[in-house]
Amino acid sequence: MSFSPIGTMITDESAIGLAAAIRAGAVSVRTVVDAHIAVLERFAPATNAVVVDRYEAARAQADAADAHLATGPVTLPPLFGVPITVKESLAVAGLPNTAGVLARRHVRPSANATVVQRVLDAGAIVLGLTNTSEGCMWIETENRLYGRTSNVHDPTRTAGGSSGGEGAAVGSGGSPLGLATDTLGSIRIPAFCNGVFGHRPSTGLLPTTGAWPPPYGVAALCANGLIARRADDLMPLLRIMAGPDGIDPLVREMTLGDPATTSLRGVRVALLDGAFAPGVGRAVLSVRDRAATALEEAGAEIVRVRTRSLRMIGLSTTIVLAKETGISFAEIMRGEGAEILAPRQLTGSDHTLPTRLLALGELLAARVPAGPARRITSAAHDAAAEIADTIGDGLLLHPTLTSVAPRHGRTTGQPWRTDAVAPFSLAGLPVTQVPLGRGAHGLPLGVQVVAGAGRDHLSIAAALTLQDAFGGWVRPRP
């Protein structure tokens, strides 16, 4: 492996590739860290992706790592010297943990989130924390504390949300991988918008300990996961982060297969017909079908399935959230000292419009009589179960959004924008978001690859195949 003096190859490489190069002495940790910081700083004015940087501390850690290497042959952890970024809503000891909520601007956790600690124990170096939508509750990334994050390919477009900062940071090439969270597409949508890989794992694989807001009673809907510029990093990182921590009650030991040795020959790959959100575009359906062709050429069996419409399942899922947590987002915020529904807040100031609309929507949902509410939540769960049965031990290819990354603000007040991601969250299924080149306006295209519960290796194996076929990560044009 060789690296150019200006670091272009360094910021192309996978995390595991960088770790191997560091172990082999082909590149110093300081060179790797400096190359990634340079990219993040170059894109910062346009994207506002990293909102809490620790660049000088990261450089000091890099120097210490290089000094350690200079002492002679040593046994190194798997991610020794690899730079990463972390979504600001995941606790990193001593750094802000606000999720973009002004009332939490004083919060500095004393301990790391479990998944963060495990990646640090593996030798990674945190470059900084990335932006999120307010309270992680919308699919565009903006809040009153840090401002708005823009798409790395076009600053007039959204970076997605709620992990839009991670999507833009990794999408720029400034981080080989980032730790993030996903309830209703918060990893998948930013990964799609910024042209990178993302993985929402099977429910029960990774602890959610240390994420804010906490999952309360719907931990099955909430997942910690990752965003990466190379599909090769997805399974190694899952293995590092997986397993019980004695705190998250849903997490259990799972046997993870090996994507690199998993054949797609004979695997049933389903395409859903007649199940799309309003306004789904020809481009996202066309690229899904092209992905299906690539998997078919690898030996998979493609089937088209008629299923019930998934329209408005995103709205239904927000009602599930409201009814099954036993606590509304407005109440969570009130516990932090933020009263969203106070008359002065309804006109703006401390909260974004999506946050205010969510709080108003919760008021309306609370007034839905018990009978209709049960029917709505039951129908949402039934739809998710039907999808899981359709997938079985195979795969499903499905669009992530109805179009390429929308312009800023165009998703506000449109809960159906989450229709394509919500059912897989409800079912607790593993989903790998895969970039598939560029579409209209030079913006990334992509597809969700969904597998059966506990079969994360299969969706990642498909992602590796599609990376080879389509080229993978979409580097921003100069």
PDB file of N, CA, C and O in Angstrom, residues 116-189:
ATOM      1  N   VAL A 116     -18.877   3.710  21.917  1.00  0.00           N
ATOM      2  CA  VAL A 116     -17.723   4.608  21.814  1.00  0.00           C
ATOM      3  C   VAL A 116     -16.543   4.019  22.577  1.00  0.00           C
ATOM      4  O   VAL A 116     -15.416   3.961  22.071  1.00  0.00           O
ATOM      5  N   GLN A 117     -16.790   3.574  23.802  1.00  0.00           N
ATOM      6  CA  GLN A 117     -15.711   3.014  24.610  1.00  0.00           C
ATOM      7  C   GLN A 117     -15.063   1.813  23.936  1.00  0.00           C
ATOM      8  O   GLN A 117     -13.834   1.667  23.940  1.00  0.00           O
ATOM      9  N   ARG A 118     -15.875   0.972  23.324  1.00  0.00           N
ATOM     10  CA  ARG A 118     -15.331  -0.227  22.683  1.00  0.00           C
ATOM     11  C   ARG A 118     -14.465   0.126  21.472  1.00  0.00           C
ATOM     12  O   ARG A 118     -13.442  -0.529  21.222  1.00  0.00           O
ATOM     13  N   VAL A 119     -14.853   1.151  20.737  1.00  0.00           N
ATOM     14  CA  VAL A 119     -14.051   1.558  19.588  1.00  0.00           C
ATOM     15  C   VAL A 119     -12.763   2.249  20.054  1.00  0.00           C
ATOM     16  O   VAL A 119     -11.694   2.062  19.458  1.00  0.00           O
ATOM     17  N   LEU A 120     -12.852   3.019  21.126  1.00  0.00           N
ATOM     18  CA  LEU A 120     -11.629   3.627  21.689  1.00  0.00           C
ATOM     19  C   LEU A 120     -10.691   2.554  22.234  1.00  0.00           C
ATOM     20  O   LEU A 120      -9.470   2.637  22.060  1.00  0.00           O
ATOM     21  N   ASP A 121     -11.257   1.544  22.883  1.00  0.00           N
ATOM     22  CA  ASP A 121     -10.429   0.445  23.380  1.00  0.00           C
ATOM     23  C   ASP A 121      -9.739  -0.286  22.234  1.00  0.00           C
ATOM     24  O   ASP A 121      -8.679  -0.894  22.425  1.00  0.00           O
ATOM     25  N   ALA A 122     -10.347  -0.226  21.047  1.00  0.00           N
ATOM     26  CA  ALA A 122      -9.759  -0.848  19.868  1.00  0.00           C
ATOM     27  C   ALA A 122      -8.683   0.023  19.230  1.00  0.00           C
ATOM     28  O   ALA A 122      -8.108  -0.360  18.203  1.00  0.00           O
ATOM     29  N   GLY A 123      -8.417   1.201  19.818  1.00  0.00           N
ATOM     30  CA  GLY A 123      -7.305   2.022  19.377  1.00  0.00           C
ATOM     31  C   GLY A 123      -7.643   3.229  18.537  1.00  0.00           C
ATOM     32  O   GLY A 123      -6.745   3.945  18.086  1.00  0.00           O
ATOM     33  N   ALA A 124      -8.924   3.499  18.310  1.00  0.00           N
ATOM     34  CA  ALA A 124      -9.307   4.626  17.454  1.00  0.00           C
ATOM     35  C   ALA A 124      -9.074   5.959  18.157  1.00  0.00           C
ATOM     36  O   ALA A 124      -9.008   6.041  19.395  1.00  0.00           O
ATOM     37  N   ILE A 125      -8.975   7.022  17.352  1.00  0.00           N
ATOM     38  CA  ILE A 125      -8.762   8.383  17.838  1.00  0.00           C
ATOM     39  C   ILE A 125      -9.925   9.258  17.373  1.00  0.00           C
ATOM     40  O   ILE A 125     -10.189   9.361  16.165  1.00  0.00           O
ATOM     41  N   VAL A 126     -10.628   9.871  18.305  1.00  0.00           N
ATOM     42  CA  VAL A 126     -11.773  10.725  17.965  1.00  0.00           C
ATOM     43  C   VAL A 126     -11.280  12.088  17.484  1.00  0.00           C
ATOM     44  O   VAL A 126     -10.577  12.793  18.199  1.00  0.00           O
ATOM     45  N   LEU A 127     -11.686  12.456  16.249  1.00  0.00           N
ATOM     46  CA  LEU A 127     -11.354  13.779  15.704  1.00  0.00           C
ATOM     47  C   LEU A 127     -12.334  14.839  16.173  1.00  0.00           C
ATOM     48  O   LEU A 127     -11.969  16.006  16.335  1.00  0.00           O
ATOM     49  N   GLY A 128     -13.596  14.457  16.350  1.00  0.00           N
ATOM     50  CA  GLY A 128     -14.593  15.436  16.759  1.00  0.00           C
ATOM     51  C   GLY A 128     -15.983  14.846  16.782  1.00  0.00           C
ATOM     52  O   GLY A 128     -16.200  13.674  16.431  1.00  0.00           O
ATOM     53  N   LEU A 129     -16.931  15.664  17.205  1.00  0.00           N
ATOM     54  CA  LEU A 129     -18.342  15.286  17.271  1.00  0.00           C
ATOM     55  C   LEU A 129     -19.093  15.978  16.136  1.00  0.00           C
ATOM     56  O   LEU A 129     -18.806  17.122  15.794  1.00  0.00           O
ATOM     57  N   THR A 130     -20.083  15.276  15.601  1.00  0.00           N
ATOM     58  CA  THR A 130     -20.789  15.769  14.423  1.00  0.00           C
ATOM     59  C   THR A 130     -22.226  16.156  14.739  1.00  0.00           C
ATOM     60  O   THR A 130     -22.834  15.678  15.698  1.00  0.00           O
ATOM     61  N   ASN A 131     -22.767  16.988  13.869  1.00  0.00           N
ATOM     62  CA  ASN A 131     -24.061  17.617  14.102  1.00  0.00           C
ATOM     63  C   ASN A 131     -25.224  16.651  13.924  1.00  0.00           C
ATOM     64  O   ASN A 131     -25.133  15.646  13.212  1.00  0.00           O
ATOM     65  N   THR A 132     -26.351  17.008  14.554  1.00  0.00           N
ATOM     66  CA  THR A 132     -27.568  16.211  14.511  1.00  0.00           C
ATOM     67  C   THR A 132     -28.767  17.141  14.459  1.00  0.00           C
ATOM     68  O   THR A 132     -28.665  18.327  14.772  1.00  0.00           O
ATOM     69  N   SER A 133     -29.895  16.623  14.035  1.00  0.00           N
ATOM     70  CA  SER A 133     -31.117  17.419  14.145  1.00  0.00           C
ATOM     71  C   SER A 133     -31.462  17.598  15.620  1.00  0.00           C
ATOM     72  O   SER A 133     -30.967  16.864  16.482  1.00  0.00           O
ATOM     73  N   GLU A 134     -32.276  18.575  15.929  1.00  0.00           N
ATOM     74  CA  GLU A 134     -32.609  18.861  17.319  1.00  0.00           C
ATOM     75  C   GLU A 134     -33.259  17.644  17.973  1.00  0.00           C
ATOM     76  O   GLU A 134     -34.294  17.159  17.525  1.00  0.00           O
ATOM     77  N   GLY A 135     -32.594  17.137  19.016  1.00  0.00           N
ATOM     78  CA  GLY A 135     -33.123  15.978  19.708  1.00  0.00           C
ATOM     79  C   GLY A 135     -33.116  14.706  18.887  1.00  0.00           C
ATOM     80  O   GLY A 135     -33.754  13.724  19.261  1.00  0.00           O
ATOM     81  N   CYS A 136     -32.408  14.719  17.764  1.00  0.00           N
ATOM     82  CA  CYS A 136     -32.352  13.547  16.851  1.00  0.00           C
ATOM     83  C   CYS A 136     -33.732  13.174  16.325  1.00  0.00           C
ATOM     84  O   CYS A 136     -33.998  12.007  16.037  1.00  0.00           O
ATOM     85  N   MET A 137     -34.597  14.163  16.143  1.00  0.00           N
ATOM     86  CA  MET A 137     -35.994  13.845  15.852  1.00  0.00           C
ATOM     87  C   MET A 137     -36.468  14.248  14.468  1.00  0.00           C
ATOM     88  O   MET A 137     -37.670  14.282  14.214  1.00  0.00           O
ATOM     89  N   TRP A 138     -35.541  14.537  13.537  1.00  0.00           N
ATOM     90  CA  TRP A 138     -36.009  14.792  12.177  1.00  0.00           C
ATOM     91  C   TRP A 138     -34.945  14.377  11.177  1.00  0.00           C
ATOM     92  O   TRP A 138     -33.778  14.157  11.533  1.00  0.00           O
ATOM     93  N   ILE A 139     -35.333  14.274   9.916  1.00  0.00           N
ATOM     94  CA  ILE A 139     -34.455  13.736   8.882  1.00  0.00           C
ATOM     95  C   ILE A 139     -33.658  14.819   8.160  1.00  0.00           C
ATOM     96  O   ILE A 139     -33.041  14.547   7.127  1.00  0.00           O
ATOM     97  N   GLU A 140     -33.662  16.036   8.685  1.00  0.00           N
ATOM     98  CA  GLU A 140     -32.719  17.070   8.267  1.00  0.00           C
ATOM     99  C   GLU A 140     -31.954  17.516   9.503  1.00  0.00           C
ATOM    100  O   GLU A 140     -32.494  17.526  10.605  1.00  0.00           O
ATOM    101  N   THR A 141     -30.692  17.881   9.322  1.00  0.00           N
ATOM    102  CA  THR A 141     -29.825  18.196  10.451  1.00  0.00           C
ATOM    103  C   THR A 141     -29.718  19.696  10.648  1.00  0.00           C
ATOM    104  O   THR A 141     -29.047  20.398   9.892  1.00  0.00           O
ATOM    105  N   GLU A 142     -30.412  20.173  11.665  1.00  0.00           N
ATOM    106  CA  GLU A 142     -30.396  21.589  12.030  1.00  0.00           C
ATOM    107  C   GLU A 142     -30.849  21.714  13.471  1.00  0.00           C
ATOM    108  O   GLU A 142     -31.747  20.992  13.929  1.00  0.00           O
ATOM    109  N   ASN A 143     -30.233  22.641  14.192  1.00  0.00           N
ATOM    110  CA  ASN A 143     -30.653  22.932  15.555  1.00  0.00           C
ATOM    111  C   ASN A 143     -30.210  24.340  15.911  1.00  0.00           C
ATOM    112  O   ASN A 143     -29.451  24.970  15.174  1.00  0.00           O
ATOM    113  N   ARG A 144     -30.718  24.838  17.023  1.00  0.00           N
ATOM    114  CA  ARG A 144     -30.442  26.215  17.420  1.00  0.00           C
ATOM    115  C   ARG A 144     -29.096  26.357  18.138  1.00  0.00           C
ATOM    116  O   ARG A 144     -28.646  27.479  18.375  1.00  0.00           O
ATOM    117  N   LEU A 145     -28.451  25.250  18.472  1.00  0.00           N
ATOM    118  CA  LEU A 145     -27.171  25.316  19.154  1.00  0.00           C
ATOM    119  C   LEU A 145     -26.010  25.374  18.165  1.00  0.00           C
ATOM    120  O   LEU A 145     -25.104  26.196  18.297  1.00  0.00           O
ATOM    121  N   TYR A 146     -26.035  24.520  17.155  1.00  0.00           N
ATOM    122  CA  TYR A 146     -24.918  24.411  16.212  1.00  0.00           C
ATOM    123  C   TYR A 146     -25.253  24.885  14.794  1.00  0.00           C
ATOM    124  O   TYR A 146     -24.352  25.006  13.960  1.00  0.00           O
ATOM    125  N   GLY A 147     -26.529  25.096  14.506  1.00  0.00           N
ATOM    126  CA  GLY A 147     -26.902  25.508  13.161  1.00  0.00           C
ATOM    127  C   GLY A 147     -27.206  24.329  12.250  1.00  0.00           C
ATOM    128  O   GLY A 147     -27.518  23.228  12.707  1.00  0.00           O
ATOM    129  N   ARG A 148     -27.096  24.566  10.967  1.00  0.00           N
ATOM    130  CA  ARG A 148     -27.512  23.588   9.961  1.00  0.00           C
ATOM    131  C   ARG A 148     -26.304  22.939   9.301  1.00  0.00           C
ATOM    132  O   ARG A 148     -25.289  23.581   9.044  1.00  0.00           O
ATOM    133  N   THR A 149     -26.428  21.650   9.010  1.00  0.00           N
ATOM    134  CA  THR A 149     -25.416  20.928   8.244  1.00  0.00           C
ATOM    135  C   THR A 149     -25.904  20.738   6.817  1.00  0.00           C
ATOM    136  O   THR A 149     -27.075  20.400   6.592  1.00  0.00           O
ATOM    137  N   SER A 150     -25.009  20.956   5.864  1.00  0.00           N
ATOM    138  CA  SER A 150     -25.363  20.861   4.447  1.00  0.00           C
ATOM    139  C   SER A 150     -24.724  19.643   3.797  1.00  0.00           C
ATOM    140  O   SER A 150     -23.706  19.112   4.252  1.00  0.00           O
ATOM    141  N   ASN A 151     -25.330  19.233   2.703  1.00  0.00           N
ATOM    142  CA  ASN A 151     -24.856  18.094   1.932  1.00  0.00           C
ATOM    143  C   ASN A 151     -23.458  18.362   1.397  1.00  0.00           C
ATOM    144  O   ASN A 151     -23.162  19.455   0.902  1.00  0.00           O
ATOM    145  N   VAL A 152     -22.599  17.366   1.463  1.00  0.00           N
ATOM    146  CA  VAL A 152     -21.215  17.544   1.044  1.00  0.00           C
ATOM    147  C   VAL A 152     -21.091  17.697  -0.474  1.00  0.00           C
ATOM    148  O   VAL A 152     -20.090  18.222  -0.967  1.00  0.00           O
ATOM    149  N   HIS A 153     -22.113  17.301  -1.217  1.00  0.00           N
ATOM    150  CA  HIS A 153     -22.081  17.414  -2.676  1.00  0.00           C
ATOM    151  C   HIS A 153     -22.735  18.685  -3.194  1.00  0.00           C
ATOM    152  O   HIS A 153     -22.485  19.097  -4.330  1.00  0.00           O
ATOM    153  N   ASP A 154     -23.585  19.310  -2.370  1.00  0.00           N
ATOM    154  CA  ASP A 154     -24.303  20.512  -2.785  1.00  0.00           C
ATOM    155  C   ASP A 154     -24.824  21.205  -1.534  1.00  0.00           C
ATOM    156  O   ASP A 154     -25.748  20.701  -0.889  1.00  0.00           O
ATOM    157  N   PRO A 155     -24.256  22.346  -1.153  1.00  0.00           N
ATOM    158  CA  PRO A 155     -24.662  22.999   0.102  1.00  0.00           C
ATOM    159  C   PRO A 155     -26.092  23.512   0.119  1.00  0.00           C
ATOM    160  O   PRO A 155     -26.596  23.868   1.184  1.00  0.00           O
ATOM    161  N   THR A 156     -26.774  23.533  -1.028  1.00  0.00           N
ATOM    162  CA  THR A 156     -28.181  23.917  -1.036  1.00  0.00           C
ATOM    163  C   THR A 156     -29.092  22.750  -0.683  1.00  0.00           C
ATOM    164  O   THR A 156     -30.307  22.915  -0.569  1.00  0.00           O
ATOM    165  N   ARG A 157     -28.500  21.565  -0.496  1.00  0.00           N
ATOM    166  CA  ARG A 157     -29.267  20.344  -0.228  1.00  0.00           C
ATOM    167  C   ARG A 157     -29.031  19.858   1.197  1.00  0.00           C
ATOM    168  O   ARG A 157     -27.991  20.118   1.802  1.00  0.00           O
ATOM    169  N   THR A 158     -29.995  19.089   1.706  1.00  0.00           N
ATOM    170  CA  THR A 158     -29.857  18.551   3.048  1.00  0.00           C
ATOM    171  C   THR A 158     -28.815  17.437   3.088  1.00  0.00           C
ATOM    172  O   THR A 158     -28.630  16.690   2.125  1.00  0.00           O
ATOM    173  N   ALA A 159     -28.156  17.339   4.234  1.00  0.00           N
ATOM    174  CA  ALA A 159     -27.259  16.214   4.502  1.00  0.00           C
ATOM    175  C   ALA A 159     -28.025  15.032   5.070  1.00  0.00           C
ATOM    176  O   ALA A 159     -27.444  14.000   5.367  1.00  0.00           O
ATOM    177  N   GLY A 160     -29.350  15.181   5.213  1.00  0.00           N
ATOM    178  CA  GLY A 160     -30.142  14.152   5.863  1.00  0.00           C
ATOM    179  C   GLY A 160     -30.069  14.289   7.369  1.00  0.00           C
ATOM    180  O   GLY A 160     -29.420  15.179   7.909  1.00  0.00           O
ATOM    181  N   GLY A 161     -30.764  13.384   8.051  1.00  0.00           N
ATOM    182  CA  GLY A 161     -30.757  13.433   9.499  1.00  0.00           C
ATOM    183  C   GLY A 161     -31.316  12.141  10.070  1.00  0.00           C
ATOM    184  O   GLY A 161     -31.841  11.311   9.337  1.00  0.00           O
ATOM    185  N   SER A 162     -31.139  11.942  11.340  1.00  0.00           N
ATOM    186  CA  SER A 162     -30.564  12.953  12.211  1.00  0.00           C
ATOM    187  C   SER A 162     -29.041  12.968  12.228  1.00  0.00           C
ATOM    188  O   SER A 162     -28.433  13.896  12.769  1.00  0.00           O
ATOM    189  N   SER A 163     -28.400  11.938  11.638  1.00  0.00           N
ATOM    190  CA  SER A 163     -26.934  11.872  11.665  1.00  0.00           C
ATOM    191  C   SER A 163     -26.315  12.573  10.461  1.00  0.00           C
ATOM    192  O   SER A 163     -25.344  12.084   9.878  1.00  0.00           O
ATOM    193  N   GLY A 164     -26.844  13.747  10.116  1.00  0.00           N
ATOM    194  CA  GLY A 164     -26.356  14.449   8.934  1.00  0.00           C
ATOM    195  C   GLY A 164     -24.911  14.885   9.041  1.00  0.00           C
ATOM    196  O   GLY A 164     -24.189  14.915   8.042  1.00  0.00           O
ATOM    197  N   GLY A 165     -24.456  15.220  10.250  1.00  0.00           N
ATOM    198  CA  GLY A 165     -23.063  15.597  10.429  1.00  0.00           C
ATOM    199  C   GLY A 165     -22.133  14.442  10.118  1.00  0.00           C
ATOM    200  O   GLY A 165     -21.097  14.620   9.466  1.00  0.00           O
ATOM    201  N   GLU A 166     -22.500  13.242  10.554  1.00  0.00           N
ATOM    202  CA  GLU A 166     -21.692  12.059  10.242  1.00  0.00           C
ATOM    203  C   GLU A 166     -21.693  11.775   8.746  1.00  0.00           C
ATOM    204  O   GLU A 166     -20.651  11.454   8.157  1.00  0.00           O
ATOM    205  N   GLY A 167     -22.868  11.872   8.127  1.00  0.00           N
ATOM    206  CA  GLY A 167     -22.941  11.627   6.689  1.00  0.00           C
ATOM    207  C   GLY A 167     -22.031  12.555   5.916  1.00  0.00           C
ATOM    208  O   GLY A 167     -21.299  12.131   5.013  1.00  0.00           O
ATOM    209  N   ALA A 168     -22.041  13.850   6.280  1.00  0.00           N
ATOM    210  CA  ALA A 168     -21.221  14.831   5.567  1.00  0.00           C
ATOM    211  C   ALA A 168     -19.744  14.670   5.888  1.00  0.00           C
ATOM    212  O   ALA A 168     -18.885  14.835   5.007  1.00  0.00           O
ATOM    213  N   ALA A 169     -19.407  14.353   7.145  1.00  0.00           N
ATOM    214  CA  ALA A 169     -17.998  14.186   7.520  1.00  0.00           C
ATOM    215  C   ALA A 169     -17.376  12.994   6.807  1.00  0.00           C
ATOM    216  O   ALA A 169     -16.293  13.093   6.216  1.00  0.00           O
ATOM    217  N   VAL A 170     -18.062  11.860   6.849  1.00  0.00           N
ATOM    218  CA  VAL A 170     -17.548  10.671   6.177  1.00  0.00           C
ATOM    219  C   VAL A 170     -17.612  10.850   4.665  1.00  0.00           C
ATOM    220  O   VAL A 170     -16.694  10.477   3.930  1.00  0.00           O
ATOM    221  N   GLY A 171     -18.703  11.464   4.192  1.00  0.00           N
ATOM    222  CA  GLY A 171     -18.853  11.689   2.755  1.00  0.00           C
ATOM    223  C   GLY A 171     -17.786  12.584   2.165  1.00  0.00           C
ATOM    224  O   GLY A 171     -17.423  12.446   0.988  1.00  0.00           O
ATOM    225  N   SER A 172     -17.242  13.497   2.963  1.00  0.00           N
ATOM    226  CA  SER A 172     -16.186  14.384   2.472  1.00  0.00           C
ATOM    227  C   SER A 172     -14.859  13.663   2.312  1.00  0.00           C
ATOM    228  O   SER A 172     -13.957  14.142   1.615  1.00  0.00           O
ATOM    229  N   GLY A 173     -14.716  12.511   2.964  1.00  0.00           N
ATOM    230  CA  GLY A 173     -13.435  11.836   3.044  1.00  0.00           C
ATOM    231  C   GLY A 173     -12.675  12.195   4.301  1.00  0.00           C
ATOM    232  O   GLY A 173     -11.573  11.706   4.537  1.00  0.00           O
ATOM    233  N   GLY A 174     -13.265  13.039   5.145  1.00  0.00           N
ATOM    234  CA  GLY A 174     -12.593  13.519   6.343  1.00  0.00           C
ATOM    235  C   GLY A 174     -12.613  12.567   7.513  1.00  0.00           C
ATOM    236  O   GLY A 174     -11.989  12.832   8.540  1.00  0.00           O
ATOM    237  N   SER A 175     -13.325  11.472   7.378  1.00  0.00           N
ATOM    238  CA  SER A 175     -13.364  10.449   8.422  1.00  0.00           C
ATOM    239  C   SER A 175     -13.631   9.116   7.739  1.00  0.00           C
ATOM    240  O   SER A 175     -14.543   9.025   6.922  1.00  0.00           O
ATOM    241  N   PRO A 176     -12.858   8.085   8.057  1.00  0.00           N
ATOM    242  CA  PRO A 176     -13.135   6.797   7.421  1.00  0.00           C
ATOM    243  C   PRO A 176     -14.407   6.155   7.929  1.00  0.00           C
ATOM    244  O   PRO A 176     -15.041   5.373   7.218  1.00  0.00           O
ATOM    245  N   LEU A 177     -14.792   6.494   9.149  1.00  0.00           N
ATOM    246  CA  LEU A 177     -16.028   5.942   9.701  1.00  0.00           C
ATOM    247  C   LEU A 177     -16.506   6.793  10.857  1.00  0.00           C
ATOM    248  O   LEU A 177     -15.738   7.527  11.480  1.00  0.00           O
ATOM    249  N   GLY A 178     -17.812   6.698  11.102  1.00  0.00           N
ATOM    250  CA  GLY A 178     -18.406   7.459  12.189  1.00  0.00           C
ATOM    251  C   GLY A 178     -19.415   6.630  12.941  1.00  0.00           C
ATOM    252  O   GLY A 178     -20.097   5.780  12.362  1.00  0.00           O
ATOM    253  N   LEU A 179     -19.527   6.868  14.236  1.00  0.00           N
ATOM    254  CA  LEU A 179     -20.511   6.194  15.066  1.00  0.00           C
ATOM    255  C   LEU A 179     -21.760   7.054  15.114  1.00  0.00           C
ATOM    256  O   LEU A 179     -21.688   8.273  15.295  1.00  0.00           O
ATOM    257  N   ALA A 180     -22.922   6.418  14.949  1.00  0.00           N
ATOM    258  CA  ALA A 180     -24.164   7.173  14.831  1.00  0.00           C
ATOM    259  C   ALA A 180     -25.323   6.361  15.397  1.00  0.00           C
ATOM    260  O   ALA A 180     -25.136   5.256  15.923  1.00  0.00           O
ATOM    261  N   THR A 181     -26.518   6.913  15.303  1.00  0.00           N
ATOM    262  CA  THR A 181     -27.723   6.261  15.806  1.00  0.00           C
ATOM    263  C   THR A 181     -28.795   6.279  14.724  1.00  0.00           C
ATOM    264  O   THR A 181     -28.787   7.128  13.839  1.00  0.00           O
ATOM    265  N   ASP A 182     -29.726   5.322  14.827  1.00  0.00           N
ATOM    266  CA  ASP A 182     -30.787   5.216  13.825  1.00  0.00           C
ATOM    267  C   ASP A 182     -32.065   4.725  14.495  1.00  0.00           C
ATOM    268  O   ASP A 182     -32.112   3.626  15.040  1.00  0.00           O
ATOM    269  N   THR A 183     -33.104   5.566  14.452  1.00  0.00           N
ATOM    270  CA  THR A 183     -34.442   5.149  14.880  1.00  0.00           C
ATOM    271  C   THR A 183     -35.338   5.030  13.656  1.00  0.00           C
ATOM    272  O   THR A 183     -35.843   3.953  13.347  1.00  0.00           O
ATOM    273  N   LEU A 184     -35.506   6.123  12.929  1.00  0.00           N
ATOM    274  CA  LEU A 184     -36.298   6.102  11.687  1.00  0.00           C
ATOM    275  C   LEU A 184     -35.439   6.602  10.534  1.00  0.00           C
ATOM    276  O   LEU A 184     -35.733   7.628   9.920  1.00  0.00           O
ATOM    277  N   GLY A 185     -34.347   5.906  10.260  1.00  0.00           N
ATOM    278  CA  GLY A 185     -33.522   6.244   9.105  1.00  0.00           C
ATOM    279  C   GLY A 185     -32.380   7.188   9.392  1.00  0.00           C
ATOM    280  O   GLY A 185     -31.750   7.694   8.456  1.00  0.00           O
ATOM    281  N   SER A 186     -32.058   7.433  10.659  1.00  0.00           N
ATOM    282  CA  SER A 186     -31.075   8.457  11.003  1.00  0.00           C
ATOM    283  C   SER A 186     -29.656   8.130  10.569  1.00  0.00           C
ATOM    284  O   SER A 186     -28.810   9.015  10.515  1.00  0.00           O
ATOM    285  N   ILE A 187     -29.354   6.873  10.273  1.00  0.00           N
ATOM    286  CA  ILE A 187     -28.094   6.499   9.643  1.00  0.00           C
ATOM    287  C   ILE A 187     -28.282   6.375   8.143  1.00  0.00           C
ATOM    288  O   ILE A 187     -27.487   6.885   7.340  1.00  0.00           O
ATOM    289  N   ARG A 188     -29.347   5.710   7.741  1.00  0.00           N
ATOM    290  CA  ARG A 188     -29.539   5.373   6.325  1.00  0.00           C
ATOM    291  C   ARG A 188     -29.759   6.592   5.445  1.00  0.00           C
ATOM    292  O   ARG A 188     -29.208   6.697   4.342  1.00  0.00           O
ATOM    293  N   ILE A 189     -30.559   7.548   5.901  1.00  0.00           N
ATOM    294  CA  ILE A 189     -30.858   8.723   5.085  1.00  0.00           C
ATOM    295  C   ILE A 189     -29.622   9.605   4.889  1.00  0.00           C
ATOM    296  O   ILE A 189     -29.308   9.993   3.757  1.00  0.00           O
TER     297      ILE A 189
END
